[in-house]
Tab-separated table of C-alpha atoms in Angstrom:
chain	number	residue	atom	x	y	z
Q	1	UNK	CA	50.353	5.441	5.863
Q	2	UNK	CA	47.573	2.686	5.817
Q	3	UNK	CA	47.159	1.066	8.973
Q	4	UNK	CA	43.888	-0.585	8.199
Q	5	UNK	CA	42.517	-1.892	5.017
Q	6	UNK	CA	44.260	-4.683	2.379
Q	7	UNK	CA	47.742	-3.002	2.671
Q	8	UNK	CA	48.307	-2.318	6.148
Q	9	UNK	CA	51.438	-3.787	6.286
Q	10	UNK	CA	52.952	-0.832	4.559
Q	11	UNK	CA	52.069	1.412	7.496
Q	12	UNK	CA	52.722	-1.242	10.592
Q	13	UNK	CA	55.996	-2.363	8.855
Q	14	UNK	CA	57.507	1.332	7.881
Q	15	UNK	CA	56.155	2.215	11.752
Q	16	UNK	CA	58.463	-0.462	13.193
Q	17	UNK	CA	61.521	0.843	11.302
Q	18	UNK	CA	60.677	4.651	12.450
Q	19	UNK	CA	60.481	3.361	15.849
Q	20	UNK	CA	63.736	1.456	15.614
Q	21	UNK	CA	65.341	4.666	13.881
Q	22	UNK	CA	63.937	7.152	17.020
Q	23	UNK	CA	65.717	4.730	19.778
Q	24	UNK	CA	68.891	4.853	17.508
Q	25	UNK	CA	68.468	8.537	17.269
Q	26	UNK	CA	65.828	10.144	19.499
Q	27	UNK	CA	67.070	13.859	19.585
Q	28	UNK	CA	68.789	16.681	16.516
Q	29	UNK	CA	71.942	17.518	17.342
Q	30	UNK	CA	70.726	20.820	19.541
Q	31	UNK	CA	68.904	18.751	21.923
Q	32	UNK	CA	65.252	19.067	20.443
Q	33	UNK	CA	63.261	15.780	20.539
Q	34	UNK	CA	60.782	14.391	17.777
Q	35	UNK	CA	57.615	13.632	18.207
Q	36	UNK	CA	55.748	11.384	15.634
Q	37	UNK	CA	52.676	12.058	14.551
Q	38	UNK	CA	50.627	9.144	13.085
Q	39	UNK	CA	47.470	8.886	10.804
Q	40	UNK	CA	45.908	6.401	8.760
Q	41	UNK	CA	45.026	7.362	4.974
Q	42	UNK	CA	44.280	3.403	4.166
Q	43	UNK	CA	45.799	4.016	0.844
Q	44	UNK	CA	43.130	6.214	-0.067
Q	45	UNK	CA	44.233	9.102	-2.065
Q	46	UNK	CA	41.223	11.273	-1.099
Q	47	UNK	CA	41.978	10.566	2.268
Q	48	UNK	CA	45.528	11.087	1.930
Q	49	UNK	CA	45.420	14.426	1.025
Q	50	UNK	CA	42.911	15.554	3.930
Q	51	UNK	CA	45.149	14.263	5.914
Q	52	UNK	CA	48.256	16.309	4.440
Q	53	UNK	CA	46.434	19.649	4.610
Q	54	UNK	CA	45.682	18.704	8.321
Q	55	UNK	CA	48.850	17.689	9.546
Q	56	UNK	CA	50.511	21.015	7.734
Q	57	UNK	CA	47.916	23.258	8.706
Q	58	UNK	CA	46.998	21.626	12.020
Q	59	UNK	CA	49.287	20.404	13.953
Q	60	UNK	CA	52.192	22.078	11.610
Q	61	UNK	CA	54.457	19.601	10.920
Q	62	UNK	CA	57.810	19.956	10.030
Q	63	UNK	CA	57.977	17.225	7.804
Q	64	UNK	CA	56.356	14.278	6.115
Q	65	UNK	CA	57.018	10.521	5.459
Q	66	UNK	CA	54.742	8.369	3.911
Q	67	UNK	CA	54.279	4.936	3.392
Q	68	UNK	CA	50.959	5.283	0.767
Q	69	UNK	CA	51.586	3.657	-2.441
Q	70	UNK	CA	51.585	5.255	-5.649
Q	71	UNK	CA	47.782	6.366	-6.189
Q	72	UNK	CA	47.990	8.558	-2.848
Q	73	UNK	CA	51.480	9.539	-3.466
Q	74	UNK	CA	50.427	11.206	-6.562
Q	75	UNK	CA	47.354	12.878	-5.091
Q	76	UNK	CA	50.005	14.870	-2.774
Q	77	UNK	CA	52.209	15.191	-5.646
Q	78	UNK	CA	49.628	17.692	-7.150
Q	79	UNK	CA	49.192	19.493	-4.081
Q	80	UNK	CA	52.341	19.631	-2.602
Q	81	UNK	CA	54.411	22.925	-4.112
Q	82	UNK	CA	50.776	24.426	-2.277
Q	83	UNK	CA	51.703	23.354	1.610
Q	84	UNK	CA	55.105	23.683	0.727
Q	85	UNK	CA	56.165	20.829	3.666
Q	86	UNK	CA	58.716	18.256	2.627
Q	87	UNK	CA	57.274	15.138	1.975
Q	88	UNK	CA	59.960	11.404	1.847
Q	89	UNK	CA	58.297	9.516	-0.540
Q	90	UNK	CA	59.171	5.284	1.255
Q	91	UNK	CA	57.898	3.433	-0.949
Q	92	UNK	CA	55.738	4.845	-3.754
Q	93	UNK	CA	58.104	4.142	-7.045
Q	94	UNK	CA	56.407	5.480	-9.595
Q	95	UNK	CA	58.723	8.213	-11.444
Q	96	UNK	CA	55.987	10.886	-11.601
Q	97	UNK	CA	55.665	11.381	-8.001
Q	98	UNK	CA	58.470	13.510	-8.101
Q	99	UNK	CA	57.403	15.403	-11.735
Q	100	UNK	CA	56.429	19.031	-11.820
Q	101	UNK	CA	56.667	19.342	-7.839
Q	102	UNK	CA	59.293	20.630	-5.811
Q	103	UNK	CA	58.152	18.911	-2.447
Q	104	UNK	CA	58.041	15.290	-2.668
Q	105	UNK	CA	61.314	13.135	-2.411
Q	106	UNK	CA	61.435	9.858	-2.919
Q	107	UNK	CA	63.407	7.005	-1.136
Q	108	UNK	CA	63.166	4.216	-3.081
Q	109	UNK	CA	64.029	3.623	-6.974
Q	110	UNK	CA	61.179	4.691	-9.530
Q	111	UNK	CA	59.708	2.297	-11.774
Q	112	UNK	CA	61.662	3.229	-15.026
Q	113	UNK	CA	64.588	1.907	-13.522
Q	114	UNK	CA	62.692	-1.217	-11.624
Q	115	UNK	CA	61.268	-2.537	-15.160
Q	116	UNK	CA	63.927	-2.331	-17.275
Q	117	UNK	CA	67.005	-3.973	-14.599
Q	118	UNK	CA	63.560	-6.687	-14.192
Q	119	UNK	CA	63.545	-7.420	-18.400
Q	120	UNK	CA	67.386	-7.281	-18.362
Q	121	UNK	CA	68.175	-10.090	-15.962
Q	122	UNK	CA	65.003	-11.666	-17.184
Q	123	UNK	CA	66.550	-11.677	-20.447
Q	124	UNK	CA	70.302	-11.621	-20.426
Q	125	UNK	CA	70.668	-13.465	-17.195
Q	126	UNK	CA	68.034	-15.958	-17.188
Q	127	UNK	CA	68.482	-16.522	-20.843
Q	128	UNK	CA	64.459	-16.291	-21.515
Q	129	UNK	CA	63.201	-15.937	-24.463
Q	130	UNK	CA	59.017	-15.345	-23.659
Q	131	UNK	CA	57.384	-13.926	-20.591
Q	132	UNK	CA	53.357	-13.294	-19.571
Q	133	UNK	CA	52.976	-10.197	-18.423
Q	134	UNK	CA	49.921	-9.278	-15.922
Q	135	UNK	CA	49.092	-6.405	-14.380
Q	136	UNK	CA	46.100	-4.731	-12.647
Q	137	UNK	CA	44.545	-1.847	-15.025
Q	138	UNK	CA	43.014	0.121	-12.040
Q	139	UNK	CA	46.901	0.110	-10.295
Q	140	UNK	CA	49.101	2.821	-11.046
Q	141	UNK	CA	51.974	1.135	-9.722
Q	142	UNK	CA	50.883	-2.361	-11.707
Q	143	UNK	CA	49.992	-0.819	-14.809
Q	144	UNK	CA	53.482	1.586	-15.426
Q	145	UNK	CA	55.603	-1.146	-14.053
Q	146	UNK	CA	54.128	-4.114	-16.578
Q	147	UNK	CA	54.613	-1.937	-19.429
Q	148	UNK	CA	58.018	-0.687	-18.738
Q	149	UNK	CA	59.028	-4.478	-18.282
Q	150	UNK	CA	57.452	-5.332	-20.973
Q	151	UNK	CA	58.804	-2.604	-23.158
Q	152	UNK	CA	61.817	-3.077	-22.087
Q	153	UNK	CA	61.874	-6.603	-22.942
Q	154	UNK	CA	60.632	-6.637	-26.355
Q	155	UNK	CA	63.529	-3.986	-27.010
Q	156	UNK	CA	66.089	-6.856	-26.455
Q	157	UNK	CA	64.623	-9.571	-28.466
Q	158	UNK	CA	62.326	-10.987	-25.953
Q	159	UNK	CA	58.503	-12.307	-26.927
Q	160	UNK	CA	55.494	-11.517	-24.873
Q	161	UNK	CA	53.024	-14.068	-25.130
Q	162	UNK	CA	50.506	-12.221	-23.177
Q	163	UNK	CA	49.317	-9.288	-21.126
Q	164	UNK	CA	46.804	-9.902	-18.925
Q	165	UNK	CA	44.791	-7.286	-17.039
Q	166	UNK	CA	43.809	-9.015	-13.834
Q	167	UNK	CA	41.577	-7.490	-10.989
Q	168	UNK	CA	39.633	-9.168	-8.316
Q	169	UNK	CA	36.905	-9.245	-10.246
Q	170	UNK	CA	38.102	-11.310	-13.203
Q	171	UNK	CA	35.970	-14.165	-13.908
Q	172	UNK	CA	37.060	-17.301	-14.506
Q	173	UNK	CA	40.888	-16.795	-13.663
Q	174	UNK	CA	40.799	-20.715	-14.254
Q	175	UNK	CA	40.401	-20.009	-17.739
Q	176	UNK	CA	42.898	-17.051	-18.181
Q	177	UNK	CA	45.515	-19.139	-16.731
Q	178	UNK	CA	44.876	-22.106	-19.331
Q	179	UNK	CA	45.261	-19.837	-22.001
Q	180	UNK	CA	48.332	-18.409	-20.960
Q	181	UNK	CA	49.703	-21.899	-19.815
Q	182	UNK	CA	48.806	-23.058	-23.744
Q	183	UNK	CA	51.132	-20.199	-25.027
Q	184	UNK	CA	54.111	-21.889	-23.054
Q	185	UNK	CA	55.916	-18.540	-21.492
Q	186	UNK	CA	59.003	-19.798	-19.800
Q	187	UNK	CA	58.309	-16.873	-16.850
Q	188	UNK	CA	55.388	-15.039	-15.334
Q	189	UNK	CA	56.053	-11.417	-14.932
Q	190	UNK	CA	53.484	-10.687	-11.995
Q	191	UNK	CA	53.870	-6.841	-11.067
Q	192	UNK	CA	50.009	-7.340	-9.288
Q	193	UNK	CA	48.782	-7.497	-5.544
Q	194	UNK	CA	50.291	-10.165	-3.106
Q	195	UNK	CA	46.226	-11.329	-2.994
Q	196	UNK	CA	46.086	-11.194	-6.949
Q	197	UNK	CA	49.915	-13.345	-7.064
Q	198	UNK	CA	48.523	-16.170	-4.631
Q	199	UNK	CA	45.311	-16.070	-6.845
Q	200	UNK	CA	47.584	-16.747	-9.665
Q	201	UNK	CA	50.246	-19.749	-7.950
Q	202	UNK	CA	46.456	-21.267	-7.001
Q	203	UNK	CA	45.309	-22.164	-10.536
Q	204	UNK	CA	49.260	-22.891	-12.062
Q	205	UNK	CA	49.508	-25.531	-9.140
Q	206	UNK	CA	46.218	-26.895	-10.643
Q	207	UNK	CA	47.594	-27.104	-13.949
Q	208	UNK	CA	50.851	-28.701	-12.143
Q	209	UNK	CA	52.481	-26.420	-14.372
Q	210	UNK	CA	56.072	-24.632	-13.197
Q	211	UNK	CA	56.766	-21.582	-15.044
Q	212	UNK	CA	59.817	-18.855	-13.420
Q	213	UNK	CA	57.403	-16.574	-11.772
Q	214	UNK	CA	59.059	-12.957	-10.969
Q	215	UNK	CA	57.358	-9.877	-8.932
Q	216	UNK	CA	57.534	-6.427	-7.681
Q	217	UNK	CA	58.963	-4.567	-4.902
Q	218	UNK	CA	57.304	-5.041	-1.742
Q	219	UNK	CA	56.600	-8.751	-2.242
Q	220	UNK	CA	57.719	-10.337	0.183
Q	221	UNK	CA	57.195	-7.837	2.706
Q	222	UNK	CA	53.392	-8.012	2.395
Q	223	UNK	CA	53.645	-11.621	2.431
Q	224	UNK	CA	55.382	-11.272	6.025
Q	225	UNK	CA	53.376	-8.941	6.986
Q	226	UNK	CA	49.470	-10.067	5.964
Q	227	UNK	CA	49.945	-13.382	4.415
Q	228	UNK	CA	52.424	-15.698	6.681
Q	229	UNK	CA	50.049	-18.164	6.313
Q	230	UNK	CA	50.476	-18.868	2.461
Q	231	UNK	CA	54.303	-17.526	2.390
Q	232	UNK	CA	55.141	-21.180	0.818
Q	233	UNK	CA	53.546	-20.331	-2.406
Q	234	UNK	CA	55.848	-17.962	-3.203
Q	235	UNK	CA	58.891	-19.946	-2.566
Q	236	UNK	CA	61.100	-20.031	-5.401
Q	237	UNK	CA	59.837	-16.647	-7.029
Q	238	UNK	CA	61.964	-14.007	-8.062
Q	239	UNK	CA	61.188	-10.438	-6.889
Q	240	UNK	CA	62.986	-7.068	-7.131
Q	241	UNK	CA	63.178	-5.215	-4.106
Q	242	UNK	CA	65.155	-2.483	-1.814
Q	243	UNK	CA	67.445	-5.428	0.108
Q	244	UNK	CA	67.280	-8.748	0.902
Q	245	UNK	CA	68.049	-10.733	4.040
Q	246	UNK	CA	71.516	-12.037	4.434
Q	247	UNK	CA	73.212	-9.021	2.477
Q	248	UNK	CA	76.368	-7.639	4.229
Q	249	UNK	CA	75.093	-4.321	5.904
Q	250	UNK	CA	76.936	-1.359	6.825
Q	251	UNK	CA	77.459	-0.282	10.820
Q	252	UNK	CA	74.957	1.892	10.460
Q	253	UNK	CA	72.507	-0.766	8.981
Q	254	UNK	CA	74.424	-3.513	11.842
Q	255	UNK	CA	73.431	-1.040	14.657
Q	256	UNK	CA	69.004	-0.912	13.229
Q	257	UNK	CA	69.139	-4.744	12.828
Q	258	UNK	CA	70.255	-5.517	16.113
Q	259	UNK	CA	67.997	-3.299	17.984
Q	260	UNK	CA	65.033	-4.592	15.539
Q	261	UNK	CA	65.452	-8.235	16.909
Q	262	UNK	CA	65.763	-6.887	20.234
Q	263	UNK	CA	62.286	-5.328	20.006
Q	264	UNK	CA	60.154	-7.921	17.476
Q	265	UNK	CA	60.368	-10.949	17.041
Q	266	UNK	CA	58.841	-11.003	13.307
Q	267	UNK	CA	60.758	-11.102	10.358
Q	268	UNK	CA	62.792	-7.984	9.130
Q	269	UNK	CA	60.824	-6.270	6.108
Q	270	UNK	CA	62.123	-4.353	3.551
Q	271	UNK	CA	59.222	-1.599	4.680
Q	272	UNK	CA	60.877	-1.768	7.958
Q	273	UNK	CA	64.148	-1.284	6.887
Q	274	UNK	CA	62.802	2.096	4.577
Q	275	UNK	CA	61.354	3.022	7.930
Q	276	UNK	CA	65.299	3.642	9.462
Q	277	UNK	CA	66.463	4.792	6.635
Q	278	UNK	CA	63.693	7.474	5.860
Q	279	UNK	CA	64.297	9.003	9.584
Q	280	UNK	CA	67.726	8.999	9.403
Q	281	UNK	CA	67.799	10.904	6.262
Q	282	UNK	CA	64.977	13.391	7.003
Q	283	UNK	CA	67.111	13.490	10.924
Q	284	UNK	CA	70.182	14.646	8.925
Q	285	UNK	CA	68.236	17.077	6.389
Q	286	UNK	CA	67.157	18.780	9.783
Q	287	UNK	CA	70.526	18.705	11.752
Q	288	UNK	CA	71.888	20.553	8.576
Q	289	UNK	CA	69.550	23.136	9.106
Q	290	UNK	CA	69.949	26.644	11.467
Q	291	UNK	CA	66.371	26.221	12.569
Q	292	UNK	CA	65.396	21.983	12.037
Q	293	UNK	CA	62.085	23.181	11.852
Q	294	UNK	CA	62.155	25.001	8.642
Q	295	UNK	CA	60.098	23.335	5.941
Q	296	UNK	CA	62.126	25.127	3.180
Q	297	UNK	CA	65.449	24.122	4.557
Q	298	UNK	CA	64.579	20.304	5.338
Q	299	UNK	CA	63.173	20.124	1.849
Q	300	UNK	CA	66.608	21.659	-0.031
Q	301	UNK	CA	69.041	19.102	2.675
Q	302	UNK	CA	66.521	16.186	1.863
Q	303	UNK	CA	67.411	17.062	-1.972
Q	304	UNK	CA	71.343	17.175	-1.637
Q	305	UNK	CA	71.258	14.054	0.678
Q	306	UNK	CA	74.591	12.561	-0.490
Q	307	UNK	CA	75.754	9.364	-0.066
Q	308	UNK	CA	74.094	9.302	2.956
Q	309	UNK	CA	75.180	5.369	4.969
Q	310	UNK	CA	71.862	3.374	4.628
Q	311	UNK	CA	71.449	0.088	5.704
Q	312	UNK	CA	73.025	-1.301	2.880
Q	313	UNK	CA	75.223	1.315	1.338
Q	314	UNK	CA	75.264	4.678	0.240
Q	315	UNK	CA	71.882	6.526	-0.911
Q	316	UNK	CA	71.640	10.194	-2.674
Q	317	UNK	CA	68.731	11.693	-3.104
Q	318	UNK	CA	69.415	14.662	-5.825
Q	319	UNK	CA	67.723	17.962	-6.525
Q	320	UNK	CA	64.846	16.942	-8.521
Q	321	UNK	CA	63.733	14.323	-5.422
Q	322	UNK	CA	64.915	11.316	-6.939
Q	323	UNK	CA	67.291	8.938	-5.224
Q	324	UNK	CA	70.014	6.835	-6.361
Q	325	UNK	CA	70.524	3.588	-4.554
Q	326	UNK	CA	70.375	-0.493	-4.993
Q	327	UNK	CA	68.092	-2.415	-6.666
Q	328	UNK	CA	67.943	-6.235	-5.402
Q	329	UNK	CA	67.094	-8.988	-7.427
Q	330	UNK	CA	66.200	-11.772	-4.961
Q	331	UNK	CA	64.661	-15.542	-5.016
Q	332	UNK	CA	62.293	-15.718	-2.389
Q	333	UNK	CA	63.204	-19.024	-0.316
Q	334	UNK	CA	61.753	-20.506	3.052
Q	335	UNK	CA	60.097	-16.964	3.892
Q	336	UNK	CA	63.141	-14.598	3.131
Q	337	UNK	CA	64.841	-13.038	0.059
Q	338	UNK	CA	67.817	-14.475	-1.211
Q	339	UNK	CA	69.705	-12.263	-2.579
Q	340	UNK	CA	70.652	-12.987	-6.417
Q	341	UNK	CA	71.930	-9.165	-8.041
Q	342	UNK	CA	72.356	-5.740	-7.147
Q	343	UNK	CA	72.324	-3.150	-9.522
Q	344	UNK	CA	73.111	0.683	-9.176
């Protein structure tokens, strides 16, 4: 996971979840012990997949999680059938990770399903007729999830008034913003960096313009985690995401909440929350297993995980590595998500 660079909340956030999960759960079912083994790939896919071929080779592993987004993800996707290790997937949602590999698993919903249930409630929910897409060209994640959304949503009727590639070097953002304010979209569909959406709020607060603005998974996690100091701008946003504070949680989910708040004092994150879950499931895979140590075997229980009790219901992960669980539609409001929709 990154635990430096622009995104290390991913890795410090998903660590805190892990760590919550190993005092719920510190030993498989024969007595063995885990221990964890940490390294920082700073969201680097180059990086990423040194680091795979030394923890497999190395110091042998007997299983991966990661918390990398997309762009690393899919480095180890093309690698991964070759160090034959199972890999859980937290938070990378792009649905190629798990394409032509037999090795990589992943725990959240891809971005198929993210963008479309986003341009339905958009749509049929919100009752809006025109959206501005952006997204960032050099993002994986930003790029596939804009133009499923906005595929999506000119299926159904809706108008998209523009797509804007944004990156941190776009000049003038000033400028961009006035042309898409002079289109009138009635929402901002903003599938981009948390530094890239506060860039954006700055220059529509200039234009003391109000649009619906709407993001990705992982929001207002970052925000939380890297950006408490500006969490006000979002306020009122919309964002899909894995769960959302206030949701009724099972006793399984009851049990890693109260021993967070016993141990931090921050916020709960939604890349915390991925942390439990991700242990528990890969614990389980293992416990189902003659030897826990054997790659093969955790990879083919990770991949007929069923209904497994996550923090906020039931997840399955099936054969080909994808899982089946909630989607959240949330507002964001006073530094926590609301929750608005959930969607199977």
């Amino acid at each position: 996971a990154p635990f430096s660079g622009p995104v290390l909340a991913y890795g410090t956030e998903g660590l805190k979840g892990m760590q919550v999960a190993m005092q719920l759960q510190p030993y498989l079912d024969n007595g063995n012990g885990i221990e964890l083994v940490v390294e920082d790939d700073k969201n680097e896919p180059a990086l990423t997949v040194r680091l795979l071929k030394k923890l497999v080779k190395e110091v042998k592993v007997s299983a991966i999680i990661t918390f990398s987004s997309t762009s690393p993800v899919l480095a180890m996707a093309k690698v991964a059938d070759d160090y034959k290790t199972p890999v859980i997937a937290a938070i990378a949602t792009n649905p190629d990770i798990t394409k032509d590999n037999g090795f990589i698993s992943q725990l959240v919903f891809d971005d198929n399903f993210q963008g479309i249930v986003a341009a339905l409630f958009v749509r049929d929910d919100l009752l809006i007729d025109t959206v501005a897409v952006f997204n960032n060209p050099t993002s994986v994640y930003s790029s596939h999830l804009a133009a499923e959304f906005e595929r999506k949503f000119k299926s159904i009727g809706g108008e998209i008034t523009d797509t804007i590639s944004l990156t941190e070097e776009t000049a003038d953002l000033s400028k961009v913003i006035k042309g898409v304010y002079d289109h009138t979209p009635e929402l901002l569909y903003l599938p981009i960096s948390v530094k890239d959406v506060i860039r954006v709020i700055r220059e529509v607060r200039k234009l003391d313009w109000t649009p619906k603005m709407m993001g990705g998974d992982g929001l207002i996690s970052t925000m939380l985690g890297q950006h408490k100091e500006d969490i006000d701008l979002v306020n009122g946003m919309l964002a899909t995401d894995s769960f959302a504070h206030g949701m009724p949680l099972t006793p399984f989910g009851e049990g890693a909440r109260d021993l967070y708040l016993d141990k931090y004092e921050e916020t709960r994150t939604a890349y915390a929350a991925l942390g439990v879950e991700g242990y528990a499931i890969l614990l389980n895979a293992m416990n189902r297993c003659s030897d826990p140590a054997d790659r093969g075997c955790i990879n083919r229980q990770i991949r007929s995980t069923t209904n497994f009790p996550g923090i906020l219901g039931n997840i399955t992960i099936g054969p080909n590595g994808k899982s089946q669980r909630a989607l959240i539609i949330n507002s964001i409001q006073n530094g926590r998500s609301k929750f608005l929709f959930k969607v199977y």
